[in-house]
């Protein structure tokens, strides 16, 4: 073997040392690149998940703004419960019923002509009744009196003994005022019919020739609020005393509060009694103010404000079902997640179907408790299913967590207590107010919102209770 010189050995050692340094740096660079690559892969996965989530949210927002392109099918998932047999309609049911005798305001005889067209006379003469129902219109009704005006000639005198001035009627206030009937009509049009101030002004001018202003309407509403406030508090107490109540809320702008505000509703499940509470926010304190110390069962969605109210809460199953149904039929749902979401939707829909079928059956406490335990076990199994490799939408993860957090007491109370499993009653009560919001755009002041709360509650409840004697009942209040 060739003997290396010391210089060659030193040169090779130097080269080896350099290679070792380069190798160490290279290993460090590789480790940093691996770490960075791993972080980038994680970031890409998160961004992909965000994109999927945002795509679903975009589809939901498009539905909110532009409406649904196609309605999600509900036929075989939501059960068509057996309906009572309805007898076939008669021919008379398609015609207006004959008015009662006390409703007839005029009677006009229509005799036969003196002779027939051929010149002959008549025999076997009979009479037949026909009726015509109509309403008076200012320009088309003869001697139509658009509105009643009463002039009071009030005497006023001074006592000869004490010098005290006395009048037959209080002379304070305006010289011309609006009567009780038009005040009730204004309250009805603003609340039950849901008209704006401008529409009420047009209707009163067109039908009655009565000119009123925005300020007069506001004054009428304010005075009626003061008059009906005790009845409003009593109505609230009656609803709180109901064993089952429905709660919901919807946005209601209050201009004075930066166009923020919410309309709350509390409805008794066993009566038409309905209480509205128009407030400045969606805060928990407003839910507590409306609920008070009432016990019993309150049926709501899963909004946080309702969770810690006194009594037992029943979650609305319709909200839960719509959540998974809309996700299942979301056009932007990733294709790889569709099979699992569809399967999960089918199972949940079947549980909801069984629940509604059980509620339609005659009540038996022991049977209902067994049914409650059975459905809760199925829900737990569904919520605890292992996740697929392709993952699931965040919305479905939240729904699973929501079911487990709610527990059997908040989901199955409807079965054991034999109450409704949805909050449709409260949503229906809020629907007219939502339509009114589109016409009137809310309230100007917080005081106006409180005024509307009182009058809306009294008028809505009275109308639903007995529409035939509506104004008579309002006048008595």
Coordinates of C-alpha atoms in Angstrom, one line a residue:
X1 CA 0.0 0.0 0.0
X2 CA 1.1 3.5 -0.8
X3 CA 2.1 5.5 2.3
X4 CA 0.3 8.8 2.5
X5 CA 2.3 11.8 3.4
X6 CA 1.4 14.0 6.3
X7 CA 0.3 16.7 4.0
X8 CA -2.1 14.4 2.2
X9 CA -3.5 13.1 5.5
X10 CA -4.1 16.6 6.7
X11 CA -5.8 17.5 3.3
X12 CA -8.1 14.4 3.5
X13 CA -9.0 15.2 7.2
X14 CA -9.8 18.7 6.2
X15 CA -12.0 17.5 3.4
X16 CA -13.7 15.0 5.7
X17 CA -14.4 17.7 8.3
X18 CA -15.9 19.9 5.6
X19 CA -18.1 17.1 4.4
X20 CA -19.2 16.4 8.0
X21 CA -20.1 20.1 8.5
X22 CA -22.0 20.1 5.2
X23 CA -23.8 16.9 6.1
X24 CA -24.9 18.3 9.4
X25 CA -26.2 21.5 7.8
X26 CA -27.9 19.3 5.1
X27 CA -29.6 17.2 7.8
X28 CA -30.8 20.4 9.6
X29 CA -32.1 21.8 6.3
X30 CA -34.0 18.6 5.6
X31 CA -35.5 18.6 9.0
X32 CA -36.6 22.2 8.6
X33 CA -38.1 21.5 5.2
X34 CA -39.9 18.4 6.5
X35 CA -41.4 20.5 9.4
X36 CA -42.3 23.3 7.0
X37 CA -43.8 20.8 4.5
X38 CA -45.9 19.2 7.3
X39 CA -47.1 22.7 8.4
X40 CA -48.0 23.5 4.8
X41 CA -49.9 20.3 4.4
X42 CA -51.8 21.0 7.6
X43 CA -52.5 24.6 6.4
X44 CA -53.7 23.3 3.0
X45 CA -56.0 20.8 4.7
X46 CA -57.4 23.5 6.9
X47 CA -57.9 25.8 3.9
X48 CA -59.6 23.0 2.0
X49 CA -61.9 22.4 5.0
X50 CA -62.6 26.2 5.2
X51 CA -63.4 26.3 1.5
X52 CA -65.9 23.5 1.9
X53 CA -67.4 25.1 4.9
X54 CA -67.6 28.5 3.2
X55 CA -69.1 27.0 0.1
X56 CA -71.9 25.5 2.3
X57 CA -72.4 28.8 4.0
X58 CA -72.5 30.7 0.7
X59 CA -75.2 28.4 -0.5
X60 CA -77.1 29.0 2.7
X61 CA -76.7 32.8 2.4
X62 CA -77.9 32.6 -1.3
X63 CA -81.0 30.8 -0.1
X64 CA -81.6 33.4 2.5
X65 CA -81.2 36.3 0.0
X66 CA -82.6 34.8 -3.2
X67 CA -84.8 32.0 -1.9
X68 CA -84.7 28.3 -2.6
X69 CA -84.3 27.0 -6.1
X70 CA -85.9 23.8 -5.2
X71 CA -87.7 22.7 -2.0
X72 CA -86.0 19.8 -0.2
X73 CA -88.2 16.7 -0.4
X74 CA -90.0 15.9 2.9
X75 CA -92.6 13.4 1.8
X76 CA -91.2 10.0 3.0
X77 CA -89.3 11.5 5.9
X78 CA -91.9 13.6 7.7
X79 CA -94.8 11.2 8.3
X80 CA -98.3 11.9 7.0
X81 CA -100.2 11.2 10.2
X82 CA -103.7 9.7 9.7
X83 CA -106.3 12.5 9.3
X84 CA -109.8 12.3 10.6
X85 CA -112.3 11.3 7.9
X86 CA -114.0 14.4 6.5
X87 CA -117.4 14.0 5.0
X88 CA -117.7 15.0 1.3
X89 CA -118.7 18.6 0.8
X90 CA -122.2 19.4 -0.3
X91 CA -123.1 21.9 -3.1
X92 CA -124.3 24.3 -0.5
X93 CA -120.9 24.5 1.2
X94 CA -119.5 26.2 -2.0
X95 CA -122.0 29.0 -1.7
X96 CA -122.3 31.9 0.8
X97 CA -124.6 31.0 3.7
X98 CA -127.9 32.9 4.1
X99 CA -127.6 35.7 6.6
X100 CA -129.5 35.5 9.9
X101 CA -132.7 37.6 10.3
X102 CA -131.1 40.2 12.6
X103 CA -128.4 40.9 9.9
X104 CA -131.0 42.0 7.3
X105 CA -130.9 45.8 7.1
X106 CA -133.4 46.4 4.3
X107 CA -136.1 44.4 2.5
X108 CA -137.2 45.1 -1.1
X109 CA -140.2 43.3 -2.6
X110 CA -139.9 42.6 -6.3
X111 CA -143.4 41.9 -7.7
X112 CA -144.4 40.1 -10.9
X113 CA -145.3 42.2 -13.9
X114 CA -149.0 42.8 -14.4
X115 CA -149.2 40.4 -17.3
X116 CA -147.0 37.8 -19.0
X117 CA -145.1 38.7 -22.1
X118 CA -147.8 37.0 -24.1
X119 CA -150.5 39.0 -22.4
X120 CA -151.8 36.3 -20.0
X121 CA -152.2 36.4 -16.3
X122 CA -150.3 34.4 -13.6
X123 CA -151.4 31.7 -11.1
X124 CA -149.7 29.6 -8.4
X125 CA -147.7 32.7 -7.3
X126 CA -144.8 31.9 -4.8
X127 CA -142.1 33.9 -3.3
X128 CA -138.3 33.1 -3.2
X129 CA -135.7 34.8 -1.1
X130 CA -132.4 36.1 -2.4
X131 CA -129.8 38.2 -0.5
X132 CA -127.1 40.7 -1.5
X133 CA -124.3 41.5 1.0
X134 CA -122.4 44.7 0.5
X135 CA -120.5 47.5 2.3
X136 CA -121.0 51.3 2.0
X137 CA -118.5 53.2 -0.1
X138 CA -118.4 57.0 0.1
X139 CA -118.8 57.7 -3.7
X140 CA -121.2 54.9 -4.5
X141 CA -123.7 54.9 -1.6
X142 CA -126.6 57.4 -1.5
X143 CA -126.8 59.4 1.7
X144 CA -123.6 57.8 2.9
X145 CA -122.4 59.4 6.1
X146 CA -118.6 58.9 6.0
X147 CA -118.1 59.5 9.7
X148 CA -120.0 60.7 12.7
X149 CA -119.4 64.1 14.2
X150 CA -120.9 64.9 17.5
X151 CA -121.0 68.6 18.7
X152 CA -121.1 69.1 22.4
X153 CA -122.6 72.4 23.6
X154 CA -121.1 72.6 27.1
X155 CA -122.5 75.1 29.6
X156 CA -120.1 76.8 32.0
X157 CA -121.0 79.0 34.9
X158 CA -119.7 80.7 38.1
X159 CA -121.2 80.0 41.5
X160 CA -122.8 83.1 43.1
X161 CA -121.9 81.9 46.6
X162 CA -118.3 80.6 46.3
X163 CA -117.2 82.0 43.0
X164 CA -116.1 78.5 41.8
X165 CA -116.3 77.9 38.0
X166 CA -118.0 74.7 36.9
X167 CA -118.6 73.2 33.5
X168 CA -120.9 70.4 32.4
X169 CA -117.9 68.6 30.8
X170 CA -114.2 69.0 31.2
X171 CA -113.1 71.7 28.8
X172 CA -109.4 70.7 28.8
X173 CA -107.6 69.2 25.8
X174 CA -108.2 69.7 22.1
X175 CA -111.3 71.2 20.7
X176 CA -111.7 68.3 18.3
X177 CA -110.8 64.8 19.3
X178 CA -111.1 61.3 17.9
X179 CA -113.8 59.0 19.2
X180 CA -113.5 55.6 20.9
X181 CA -114.4 53.6 17.7
X182 CA -111.8 55.1 15.4
X183 CA -109.2 54.6 18.2
X184 CA -110.0 50.9 18.3
X185 CA -110.0 50.7 14.5
X186 CA -106.5 52.3 14.4
X187 CA -105.2 49.8 16.9
X188 CA -106.6 47.0 15.0
X189 CA -105.2 48.1 11.6
X190 CA -101.7 48.7 13.1
X191 CA -101.5 45.4 14.9
X192 CA -103.8 42.6 13.6
X193 CA -103.8 43.8 10.0
X194 CA -100.2 45.0 10.2
X195 CA -100.5 48.2 8.2
X196 CA -98.1 51.1 8.4
X197 CA -99.1 54.6 9.5
X198 CA -99.3 55.8 5.9
X199 CA -101.6 52.9 5.0
X200 CA -103.9 53.6 7.9
X201 CA -104.1 57.2 6.9
X202 CA -105.1 56.2 3.3
X203 CA -107.7 53.7 4.5
X204 CA -109.4 56.1 6.9
X205 CA -109.4 58.9 4.2
X206 CA -110.7 56.6 1.5
X207 CA -113.4 54.8 3.4
X208 CA -114.5 57.3 6.0
X209 CA -113.4 60.7 4.7
X210 CA -111.6 61.1 8.0
X211 CA -108.2 62.8 7.8
X212 CA -105.7 61.8 10.5
X213 CA -102.0 62.4 10.8
X214 CA -99.0 60.4 12.0
X215 CA -98.9 62.3 15.2
X216 CA -102.6 61.6 16.0
X217 CA -102.0 57.8 15.4
X218 CA -99.0 57.9 17.7
X219 CA -101.1 59.7 20.3
X220 CA -103.9 57.2 20.0
X221 CA -101.5 54.3 20.4
X222 CA -99.8 55.9 23.5
X223 CA -103.1 56.5 25.3
X224 CA -104.4 53.1 24.4
X225 CA -101.2 51.6 25.8
X226 CA -101.8 53.4 29.1
X227 CA -105.4 52.2 29.2
X228 CA -104.6 48.6 28.4
X229 CA -101.4 48.2 30.4
X230 CA -103.1 46.5 33.4
X231 CA -104.8 44.1 30.9
X232 CA -101.4 43.4 29.3
X233 CA -99.8 42.6 32.7
X234 CA -102.8 40.3 33.5
X235 CA -102.4 38.6 30.0
X236 CA -98.7 38.1 30.7
X237 CA -99.5 36.5 34.1
X238 CA -102.1 34.2 32.4
X239 CA -99.6 33.0 29.8
X240 CA -96.9 32.4 32.5
X241 CA -99.4 30.3 34.4
X242 CA -99.9 28.0 31.4
X243 CA -98.3 24.6 31.9
X244 CA -96.7 24.7 28.4
X245 CA -95.4 27.9 26.6
X246 CA -93.7 28.6 23.3
X247 CA -90.9 31.2 22.9
X248 CA -89.2 32.8 19.9
X249 CA -87.7 36.1 18.7
X250 CA -87.1 37.9 15.5
X251 CA -85.3 41.2 14.5
X252 CA -87.3 44.4 15.0
X253 CA -85.5 47.6 14.3
X254 CA -85.7 50.5 16.8
X255 CA -84.3 53.6 15.1
X256 CA -83.5 55.3 18.4
X257 CA -81.3 52.3 19.3
X258 CA -79.1 52.4 16.2
X259 CA -81.7 50.3 14.3
X260 CA -81.1 47.3 16.5
X261 CA -83.8 45.5 18.4
X262 CA -85.8 42.2 18.7
X263 CA -89.4 41.2 19.0
X264 CA -89.9 38.4 21.6
X265 CA -93.1 36.3 21.8
X266 CA -94.4 34.1 24.5
X267 CA -97.5 32.0 23.6
X268 CA -99.6 29.7 25.7
X269 CA -99.9 26.2 24.2
X270 CA -103.4 25.6 25.5
X271 CA -105.0 28.9 24.5
X272 CA -104.8 31.8 22.0
X273 CA -103.1 34.0 24.6
X274 CA -100.0 35.6 23.1
X275 CA -97.6 38.2 24.7
X276 CA -95.2 40.3 22.7
X277 CA -92.2 42.1 24.1
X278 CA -90.3 44.5 21.7
X279 CA -86.9 45.2 23.2
X280 CA -83.6 46.8 22.2
X281 CA -81.5 43.6 22.0
X282 CA -81.5 39.8 22.0
X283 CA -80.0 39.7 25.4
X284 CA -80.8 37.1 28.0
X285 CA -82.4 39.7 30.4
X286 CA -85.2 40.3 27.9
X287 CA -86.0 36.5 27.9
X288 CA -86.0 36.6 31.7
X289 CA -88.2 39.6 31.8
X290 CA -90.7 37.9 29.6
X291 CA -90.5 34.5 31.3
X292 CA -90.5 35.8 34.9
X293 CA -90.6 33.0 37.5
X294 CA -92.9 30.8 35.5
X295 CA -92.5 27.0 35.9
X296 CA -93.8 24.3 33.6
X297 CA -92.4 23.6 30.2
X298 CA -91.1 26.1 27.7
X299 CA -90.6 25.0 24.1
X300 CA -87.8 26.9 22.3
X301 CA -84.9 26.6 19.9
X302 CA -81.5 26.1 21.4
X303 CA -80.7 29.8 21.8
X304 CA -78.6 30.3 25.0
X305 CA -81.1 32.8 26.5
X306 CA -83.7 30.1 27.0
X307 CA -81.4 27.4 28.6
X308 CA -81.4 28.7 32.2
X309 CA -84.9 29.9 32.5
X310 CA -87.0 28.4 35.4
X311 CA -88.9 25.2 34.5
X312 CA -88.2 22.5 32.0
X313 CA -87.0 23.2 28.4
X314 CA -88.1 21.3 25.4
X315 CA -86.0 21.8 22.3
X316 CA -87.8 22.3 18.9
X317 CA -87.3 19.2 16.8
X318 CA -88.3 21.1 13.6
X319 CA -85.2 23.3 14.0
X320 CA -83.0 20.3 14.4
X321 CA -84.6 18.5 11.4
X322 CA -84.3 21.6 9.1
X323 CA -80.7 21.9 10.1
X324 CA -79.6 18.5 8.8
X325 CA -82.1 18.5 5.9
X326 CA -80.8 21.8 4.5
X327 CA -77.2 20.5 4.8
X328 CA -78.2 17.3 3.0
X329 CA -79.6 19.2 0.1
X330 CA -77.0 21.9 0.0
X331 CA -75.7 22.2 -3.6
X332 CA -72.2 23.0 -2.4
X333 CA -71.8 19.9 -0.1
X334 CA -68.6 18.1 -1.1
X335 CA -69.3 14.9 -3.0
X336 CA -67.1 12.8 -0.8
X337 CA -69.1 13.8 2.2
X338 CA -72.5 13.4 0.7
X339 CA -73.0 9.6 1.3
X340 CA -72.3 10.0 5.1
X341 CA -74.4 13.1 5.4
X342 CA -77.3 11.4 3.5
X343 CA -77.1 8.4 5.7
X344 CA -77.0 10.4 8.8
X345 CA -80.0 12.5 7.6
X346 CA -82.0 9.4 6.9
X347 CA -81.5 8.0 10.4
X348 CA -82.3 11.3 12.1
X349 CA -85.4 11.7 9.9
X350 CA -86.6 8.2 10.9
X351 CA -86.2 9.0 14.6
X352 CA -88.1 12.3 14.1
X353 CA -90.8 10.4 12.3
X354 CA -91.1 7.8 15.1
X355 CA -91.4 10.7 17.6
X356 CA -94.3 12.3 15.8
X357 CA -96.0 9.0 15.4
X358 CA -95.7 8.3 19.1
X359 CA -97.1 11.8 20.0
X360 CA -100.1 11.1 17.8
X361 CA -101.0 7.9 19.7
X362 CA -103.2 7.9 22.8
X363 CA -101.2 9.0 25.9
X364 CA -100.0 6.3 28.3
X365 CA -97.3 7.4 30.8
X366 CA -95.5 4.0 31.0
X367 CA -95.5 3.5 27.3
X368 CA -94.2 7.0 26.6
X369 CA -91.3 6.6 29.0
X370 CA -90.2 3.4 27.2
X371 CA -90.5 5.2 23.9
X372 CA -88.5 8.1 25.2
X373 CA -85.7 5.8 26.4
X374 CA -85.7 4.0 23.1
X375 CA -85.4 7.1 20.9
X376 CA -82.8 8.6 23.2
X377 CA -80.6 5.5 22.8
X378 CA -80.9 5.8 19.1
X379 CA -80.0 9.4 19.2
X380 CA -76.9 8.8 21.4
X381 CA -75.8 6.0 19.0
X382 CA -76.2 8.3 16.0
X383 CA -74.4 11.3 17.6
X384 CA -71.5 9.1 18.8
X385 CA -70.8 7.4 15.4
X386 CA -67.2 7.3 14.4
X387 CA -66.2 9.9 11.8
X388 CA -65.5 8.8 8.2
X389 CA -62.0 9.4 6.8
X390 CA -63.3 12.1 4.4
X391 CA -64.5 14.1 7.4
X392 CA -67.9 15.8 7.9
X393 CA -69.1 19.4 7.6
X394 CA -68.7 21.6 10.7
X395 CA -72.5 22.1 10.8
X396 CA -73.0 18.3 11.3
X397 CA -70.3 18.3 14.0
X398 CA -72.1 21.0 15.8
X399 CA -75.5 19.3 15.5
X400 CA -74.0 16.1 17.0
X401 CA -72.6 18.1 19.9
X402 CA -75.9 19.9 20.3
X403 CA -77.8 16.6 20.6
X404 CA -75.5 15.2 23.3
X405 CA -75.4 18.5 25.2
X406 CA -79.2 18.7 25.2
X407 CA -79.7 15.3 26.7
X408 CA -82.8 13.2 27.1
X409 CA -84.6 15.8 29.4
X410 CA -84.5 18.6 26.8
X411 CA -85.2 16.4 23.8
X412 CA -87.8 13.9 25.0
X413 CA -89.9 15.9 27.5
X414 CA -92.5 16.2 24.8
X415 CA -93.1 12.5 24.9
X416 CA -93.4 12.1 28.7
X417 CA -95.4 15.3 29.2
X418 CA -97.5 14.9 26.0
X419 CA -96.6 18.3 24.6
X420 CA -95.7 19.5 21.1
X421 CA -92.2 18.6 19.8
X422 CA -91.8 21.8 17.7
X423 CA -92.0 25.5 18.2
X424 CA -94.3 26.2 15.2
X425 CA -96.9 28.0 17.4
X426 CA -94.4 30.8 18.3
X427 CA -93.2 31.1 14.7
X428 CA -96.7 31.4 13.4
X429 CA -97.4 34.1 16.0
X430 CA -94.4 36.1 14.9
X431 CA -95.1 35.7 11.2
X432 CA -97.6 38.7 11.0
X433 CA -95.0 40.9 12.8
X434 CA -92.3 39.9 10.3
X435 CA -94.6 41.0 7.4
X436 CA -95.4 44.2 9.2
X437 CA -91.7 44.8 9.6
X438 CA -91.4 44.9 5.8
X439 CA -94.1 47.6 5.6
X440 CA -93.2 49.8 8.5
X441 CA -89.5 49.1 9.1
X442 CA -89.8 48.8 12.9
X443 CA -90.3 51.5 15.6
X444 CA -88.8 54.9 15.9
X445 CA -88.3 54.9 19.7
X446 CA -88.1 52.5 22.6
X447 CA -91.2 54.0 24.0
X448 CA -93.0 53.3 20.8
X449 CA -91.8 49.7 20.8
X450 CA -93.2 49.2 24.4
X451 CA -96.5 50.8 23.3
X452 CA -96.7 48.4 20.3
X453 CA -95.9 45.5 22.6
X454 CA -99.0 46.2 24.7
X455 CA -101.5 46.9 21.9
X456 CA -100.2 44.0 19.7
X457 CA -100.6 41.5 22.6
X458 CA -104.1 42.6 23.5
X459 CA -105.4 42.9 19.9
X460 CA -103.9 39.7 18.7
X461 CA -105.1 37.6 21.6
X462 CA -108.6 39.1 21.4
X463 CA -108.9 38.6 17.7
X464 CA -107.8 34.9 17.9
X465 CA -110.1 34.3 20.8
X466 CA -113.4 35.6 19.3
X467 CA -113.2 37.5 16.0
X468 CA -117.0 37.9 15.8
X469 CA -117.2 40.0 19.0
X470 CA -113.7 41.5 18.5
X471 CA -114.4 45.3 18.8
X472 CA -117.0 44.7 21.5
X473 CA -114.5 42.8 23.6
X474 CA -111.8 45.5 23.0
X475 CA -114.2 48.2 24.1
X476 CA -114.9 46.4 27.3
X477 CA -111.2 46.1 28.0

